[in-house]
Short mmCIF file of C-alpha atoms in Angstrom, two decimals:
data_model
loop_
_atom_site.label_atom_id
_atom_site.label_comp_id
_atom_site.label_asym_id
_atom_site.label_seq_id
_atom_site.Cartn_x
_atom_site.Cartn_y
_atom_site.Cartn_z
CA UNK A 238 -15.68 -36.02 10.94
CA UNK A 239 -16.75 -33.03 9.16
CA UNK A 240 -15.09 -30.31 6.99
CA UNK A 241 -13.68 -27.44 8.83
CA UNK A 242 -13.51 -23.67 8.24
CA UNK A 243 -10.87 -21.44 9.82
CA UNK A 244 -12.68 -18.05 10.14
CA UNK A 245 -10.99 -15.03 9.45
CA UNK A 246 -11.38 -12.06 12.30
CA UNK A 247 -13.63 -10.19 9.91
CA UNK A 248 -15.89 -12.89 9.89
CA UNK A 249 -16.02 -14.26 13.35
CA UNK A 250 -18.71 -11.51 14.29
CA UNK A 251 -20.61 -14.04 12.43
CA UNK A 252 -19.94 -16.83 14.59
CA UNK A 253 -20.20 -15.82 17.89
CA UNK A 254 -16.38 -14.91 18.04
CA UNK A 255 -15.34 -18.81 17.02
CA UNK A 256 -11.95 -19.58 15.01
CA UNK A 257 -13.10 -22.75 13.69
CA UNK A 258 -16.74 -23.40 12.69
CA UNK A 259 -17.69 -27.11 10.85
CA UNK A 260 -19.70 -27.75 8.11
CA UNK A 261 -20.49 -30.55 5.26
CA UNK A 262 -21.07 -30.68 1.90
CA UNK A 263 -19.73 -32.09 -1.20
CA UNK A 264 -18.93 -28.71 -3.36
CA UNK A 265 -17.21 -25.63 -1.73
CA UNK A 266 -20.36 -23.69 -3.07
CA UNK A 267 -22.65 -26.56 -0.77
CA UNK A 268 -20.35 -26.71 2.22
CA UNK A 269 -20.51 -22.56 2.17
CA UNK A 270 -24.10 -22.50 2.03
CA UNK A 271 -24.28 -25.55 5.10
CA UNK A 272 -22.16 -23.14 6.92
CA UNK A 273 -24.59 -19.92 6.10
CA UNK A 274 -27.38 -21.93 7.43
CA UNK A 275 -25.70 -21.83 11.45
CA UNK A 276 -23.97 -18.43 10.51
CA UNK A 277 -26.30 -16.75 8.38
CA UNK A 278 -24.67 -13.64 6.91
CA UNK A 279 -21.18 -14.99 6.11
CA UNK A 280 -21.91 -16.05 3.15
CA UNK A 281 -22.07 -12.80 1.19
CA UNK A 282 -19.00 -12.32 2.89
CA UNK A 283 -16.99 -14.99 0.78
CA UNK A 284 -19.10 -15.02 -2.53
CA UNK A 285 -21.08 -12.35 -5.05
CA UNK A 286 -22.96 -11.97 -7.92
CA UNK A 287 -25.16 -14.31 -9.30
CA UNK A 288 -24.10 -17.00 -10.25
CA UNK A 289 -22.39 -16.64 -7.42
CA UNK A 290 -18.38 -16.12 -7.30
CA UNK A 291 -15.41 -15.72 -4.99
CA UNK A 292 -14.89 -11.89 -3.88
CA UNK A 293 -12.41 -10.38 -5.67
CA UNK A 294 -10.28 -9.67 -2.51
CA UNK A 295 -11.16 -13.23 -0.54
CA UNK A 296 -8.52 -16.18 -1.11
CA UNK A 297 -10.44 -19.59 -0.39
CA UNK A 298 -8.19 -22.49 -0.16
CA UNK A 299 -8.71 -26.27 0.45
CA UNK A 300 -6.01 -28.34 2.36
CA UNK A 301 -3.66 -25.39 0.80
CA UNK A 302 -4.95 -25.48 -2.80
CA UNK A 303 -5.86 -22.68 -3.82
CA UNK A 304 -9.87 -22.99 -4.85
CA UNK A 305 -9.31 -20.18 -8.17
CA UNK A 306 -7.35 -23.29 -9.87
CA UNK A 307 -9.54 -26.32 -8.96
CA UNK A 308 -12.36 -25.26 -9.91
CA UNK A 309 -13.87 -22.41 -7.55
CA UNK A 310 -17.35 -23.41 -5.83
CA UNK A 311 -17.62 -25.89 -7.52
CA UNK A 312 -14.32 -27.72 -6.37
CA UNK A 313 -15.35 -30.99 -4.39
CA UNK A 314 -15.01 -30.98 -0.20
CA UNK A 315 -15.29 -34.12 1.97
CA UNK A 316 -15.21 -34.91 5.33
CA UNK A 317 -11.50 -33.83 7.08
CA UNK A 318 -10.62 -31.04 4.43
CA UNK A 319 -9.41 -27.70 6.22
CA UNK A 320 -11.18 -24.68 4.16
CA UNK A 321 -9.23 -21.72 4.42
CA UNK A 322 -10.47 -17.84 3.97
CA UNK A 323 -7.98 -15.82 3.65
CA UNK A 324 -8.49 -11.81 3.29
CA UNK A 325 -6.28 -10.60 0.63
CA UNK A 326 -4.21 -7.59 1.94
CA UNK A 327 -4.04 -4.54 -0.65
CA UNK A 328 -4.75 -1.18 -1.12
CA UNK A 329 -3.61 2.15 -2.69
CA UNK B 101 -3.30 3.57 20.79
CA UNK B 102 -0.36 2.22 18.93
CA UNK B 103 2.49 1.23 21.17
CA UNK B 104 5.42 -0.02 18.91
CA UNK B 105 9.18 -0.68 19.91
CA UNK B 106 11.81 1.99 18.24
CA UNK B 107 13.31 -1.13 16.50
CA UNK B 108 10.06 -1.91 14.99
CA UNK B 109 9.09 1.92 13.60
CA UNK B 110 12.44 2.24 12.17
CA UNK B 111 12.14 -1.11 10.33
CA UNK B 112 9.15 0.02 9.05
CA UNK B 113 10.46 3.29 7.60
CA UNK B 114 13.32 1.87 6.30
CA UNK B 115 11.32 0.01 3.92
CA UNK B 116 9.42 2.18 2.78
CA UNK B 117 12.38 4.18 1.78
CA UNK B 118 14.32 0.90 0.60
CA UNK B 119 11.14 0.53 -1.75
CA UNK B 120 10.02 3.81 -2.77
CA UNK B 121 8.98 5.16 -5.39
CA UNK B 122 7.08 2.09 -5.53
CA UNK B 123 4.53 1.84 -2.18
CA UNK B 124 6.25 -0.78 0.62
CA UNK B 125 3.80 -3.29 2.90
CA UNK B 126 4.25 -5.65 5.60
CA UNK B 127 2.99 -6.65 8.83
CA UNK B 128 3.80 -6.60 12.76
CA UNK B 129 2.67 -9.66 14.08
CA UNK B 130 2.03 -10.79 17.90
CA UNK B 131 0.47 -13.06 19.80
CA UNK B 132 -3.29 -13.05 19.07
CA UNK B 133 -5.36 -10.55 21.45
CA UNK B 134 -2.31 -9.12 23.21
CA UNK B 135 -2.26 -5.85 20.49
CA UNK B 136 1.13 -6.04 21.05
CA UNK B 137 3.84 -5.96 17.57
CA UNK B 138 6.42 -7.75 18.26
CA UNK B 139 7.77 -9.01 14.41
CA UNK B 140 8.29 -7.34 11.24
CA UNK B 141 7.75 -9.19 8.08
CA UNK B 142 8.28 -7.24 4.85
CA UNK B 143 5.78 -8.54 2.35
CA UNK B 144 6.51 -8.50 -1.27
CA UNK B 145 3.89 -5.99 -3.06
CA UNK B 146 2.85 -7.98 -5.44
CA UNK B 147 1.42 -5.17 -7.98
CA UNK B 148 5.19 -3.52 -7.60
CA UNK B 149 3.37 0.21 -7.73
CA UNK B 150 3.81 3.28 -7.00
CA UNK B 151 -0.43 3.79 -6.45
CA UNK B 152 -0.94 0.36 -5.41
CA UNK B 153 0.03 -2.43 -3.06
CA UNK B 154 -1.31 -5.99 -2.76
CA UNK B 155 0.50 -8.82 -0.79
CA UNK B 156 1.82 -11.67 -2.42
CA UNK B 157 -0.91 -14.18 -2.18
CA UNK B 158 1.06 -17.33 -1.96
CA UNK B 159 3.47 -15.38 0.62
CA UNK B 160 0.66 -14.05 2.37
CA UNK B 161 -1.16 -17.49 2.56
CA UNK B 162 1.96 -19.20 4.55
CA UNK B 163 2.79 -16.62 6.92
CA UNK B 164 -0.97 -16.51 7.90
CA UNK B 165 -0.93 -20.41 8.47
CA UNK B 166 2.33 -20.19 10.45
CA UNK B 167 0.56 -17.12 12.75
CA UNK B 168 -2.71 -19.51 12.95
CA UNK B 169 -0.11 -22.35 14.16
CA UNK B 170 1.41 -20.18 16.83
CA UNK B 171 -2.00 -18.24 17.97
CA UNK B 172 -0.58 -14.88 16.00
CA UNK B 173 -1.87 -12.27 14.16
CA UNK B 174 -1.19 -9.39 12.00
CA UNK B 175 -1.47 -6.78 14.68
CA UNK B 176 0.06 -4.00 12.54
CA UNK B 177 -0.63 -3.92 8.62
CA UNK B 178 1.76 -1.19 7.11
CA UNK B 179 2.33 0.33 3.66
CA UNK B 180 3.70 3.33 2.41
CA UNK B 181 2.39 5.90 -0.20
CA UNK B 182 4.83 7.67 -2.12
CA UNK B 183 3.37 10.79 -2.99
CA UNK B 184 0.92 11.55 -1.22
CA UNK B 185 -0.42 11.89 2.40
CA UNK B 186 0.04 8.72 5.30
CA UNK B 187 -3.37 9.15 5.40
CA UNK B 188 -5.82 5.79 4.09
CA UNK B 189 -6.81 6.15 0.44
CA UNK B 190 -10.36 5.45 -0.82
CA UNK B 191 -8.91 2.00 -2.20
CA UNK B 192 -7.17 1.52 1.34
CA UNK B 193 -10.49 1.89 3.05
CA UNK B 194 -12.42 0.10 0.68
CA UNK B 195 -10.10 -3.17 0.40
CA UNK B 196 -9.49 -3.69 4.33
CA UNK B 197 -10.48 -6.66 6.07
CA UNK B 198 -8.36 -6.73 9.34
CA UNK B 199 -10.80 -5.23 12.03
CA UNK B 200 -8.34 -6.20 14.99
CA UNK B 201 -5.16 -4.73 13.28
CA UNK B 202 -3.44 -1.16 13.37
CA UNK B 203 -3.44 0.15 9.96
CA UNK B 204 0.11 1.86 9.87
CA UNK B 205 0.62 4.25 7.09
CA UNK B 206 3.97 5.96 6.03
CA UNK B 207 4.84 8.54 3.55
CA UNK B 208 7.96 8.70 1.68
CA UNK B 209 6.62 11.84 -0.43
CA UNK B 210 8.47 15.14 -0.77
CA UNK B 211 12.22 13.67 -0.74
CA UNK B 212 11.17 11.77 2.17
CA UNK B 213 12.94 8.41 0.58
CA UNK B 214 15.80 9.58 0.89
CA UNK B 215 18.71 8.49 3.29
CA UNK B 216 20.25 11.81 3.81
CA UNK B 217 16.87 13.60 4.58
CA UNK B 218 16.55 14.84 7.79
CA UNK B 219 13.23 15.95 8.37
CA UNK B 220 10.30 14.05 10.36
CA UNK B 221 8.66 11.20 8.37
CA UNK B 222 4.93 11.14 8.18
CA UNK B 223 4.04 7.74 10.30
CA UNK B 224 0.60 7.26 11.26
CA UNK B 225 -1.77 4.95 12.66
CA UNK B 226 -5.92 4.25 12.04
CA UNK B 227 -8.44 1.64 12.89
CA UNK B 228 -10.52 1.21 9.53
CA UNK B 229 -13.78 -0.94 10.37
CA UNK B 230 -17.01 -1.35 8.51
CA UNK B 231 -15.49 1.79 6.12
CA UNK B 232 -14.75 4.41 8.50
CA UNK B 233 -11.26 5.58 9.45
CA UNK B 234 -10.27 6.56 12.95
CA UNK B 235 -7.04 7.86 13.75
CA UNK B 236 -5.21 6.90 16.96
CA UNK B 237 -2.24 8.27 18.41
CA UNK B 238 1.51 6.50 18.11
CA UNK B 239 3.89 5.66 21.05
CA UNK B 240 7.52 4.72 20.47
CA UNK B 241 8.88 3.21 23.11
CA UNK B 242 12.50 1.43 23.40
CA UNK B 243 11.26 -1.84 24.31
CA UNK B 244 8.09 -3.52 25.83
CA UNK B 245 8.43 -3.72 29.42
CA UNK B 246 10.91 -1.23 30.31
CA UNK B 247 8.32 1.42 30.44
CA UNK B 248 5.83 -0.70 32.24
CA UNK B 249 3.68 -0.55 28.79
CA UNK B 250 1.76 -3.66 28.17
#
């Protein structure tokens, strides 16, 4: 079992075109950096800043909960949990 | 190249008009990798604006799940602007995150909302990767498969 991350199209050109990359971890902030370590560069993709937080226009979710109300990176993540990143859609 | 069915473009238009003068956005979705829009899906703009558009985030989140479900995608991402150009803004450009999908813009400016104006309405189409815009032609055609398109 491991936790898995459904990879938006913007971010597949970080892992070799895959959908659906694993990872583990116990925090969202640990399982993202576990995941930057076989797809470096998709981090900076999802967070900013330092500390680091969720992009302004990048939705995270886990198992449909949205991560802004449970507690952002730090929200906990175990083995069979579906991560979500989801590419708000906005503009002027 | 954007090749859309009539049914489609007209959907489209009509709500931008049906929303103006606040901007209108939605999606045409298909099956994933085929670049072919099949469904419209009016999204509810969330910031309700006349400068700005943003999709409902919790609307947003379960019609991406369903596509995921069903191997579909967003092929065409549309909005309108009201007053200006269908041309992407510097927000537009700086905000998108779709590399695969046709970036449809409409303009309702000039009296262009309304039902009983005649004239052509601006409908255009653009690739926006990595920040630069590239426009790309549109082709209306009556339905997929009668003209041998895709």
């Amino acid at each position: 079992m491991a936790i898995e991350l459904r990879v938006p199209t913007i971010l597949r050109t970080f892992t070799g075109g895959e959908k659906l990359v694993t990872g583990a971890g116990d925090t969202l902030a640990a399982f993202i950096d576990d995941v930057e370590g076989s797809h470096p560069g998709i981090k900076e993709r999802i967070v900013e800043g330092e500390p680091a937080e969720l992009r302004r226009f990048v939705n995270v979710y886990v198992n449909d909960e949205d991560v802004r109300f449970t507690g952002g990176l730090q929200t906990g993540v175990k083995d069979g949990d579906v991560v979500v990143v989801l590419p708000a859609v906005a503009g002027g | 190249m954007l090749i859309i069915e009539q049914a489609a473009y007209d959907a489209i238009v009509a709500h931008a008009r049906r929303d103006h003068p606040d901007e209108a956005c939605g999606v045409v979705i298909g099956p994933e990798g085929s670049d072919r829009p099949e469904r419209v899906v009016p999204m509810l703009n969330a910031a309700m604006s006349p400068t700005f558009y943003e999709f409902d985030q919790d609307d947003w989140k379960k019609l991406y799940d369903e596509m995921w479900d069903n191997d579909e995608e967003a092929v065409v991402v549309y909005h309108s602007h009201t007053a200006t150009e269908a041309y992407p803004s510097r927000t537009d450009v700086a905000i998108a995150q779709l590399p695969t999908a046709h970036y449809v813009l409409v303009s309702t400016r000039d009296g262009a909302d309304s039902l009983t104006y005649d004239g052509p309405v601006e409908f255009r189409s653009f690739r926006i990767v990595g920040g630069t815009v590239t426009e790309e032609e549109v082709k209306v055609v009556t339905a997929y498969g009668e003209t041998g398109e895709n």
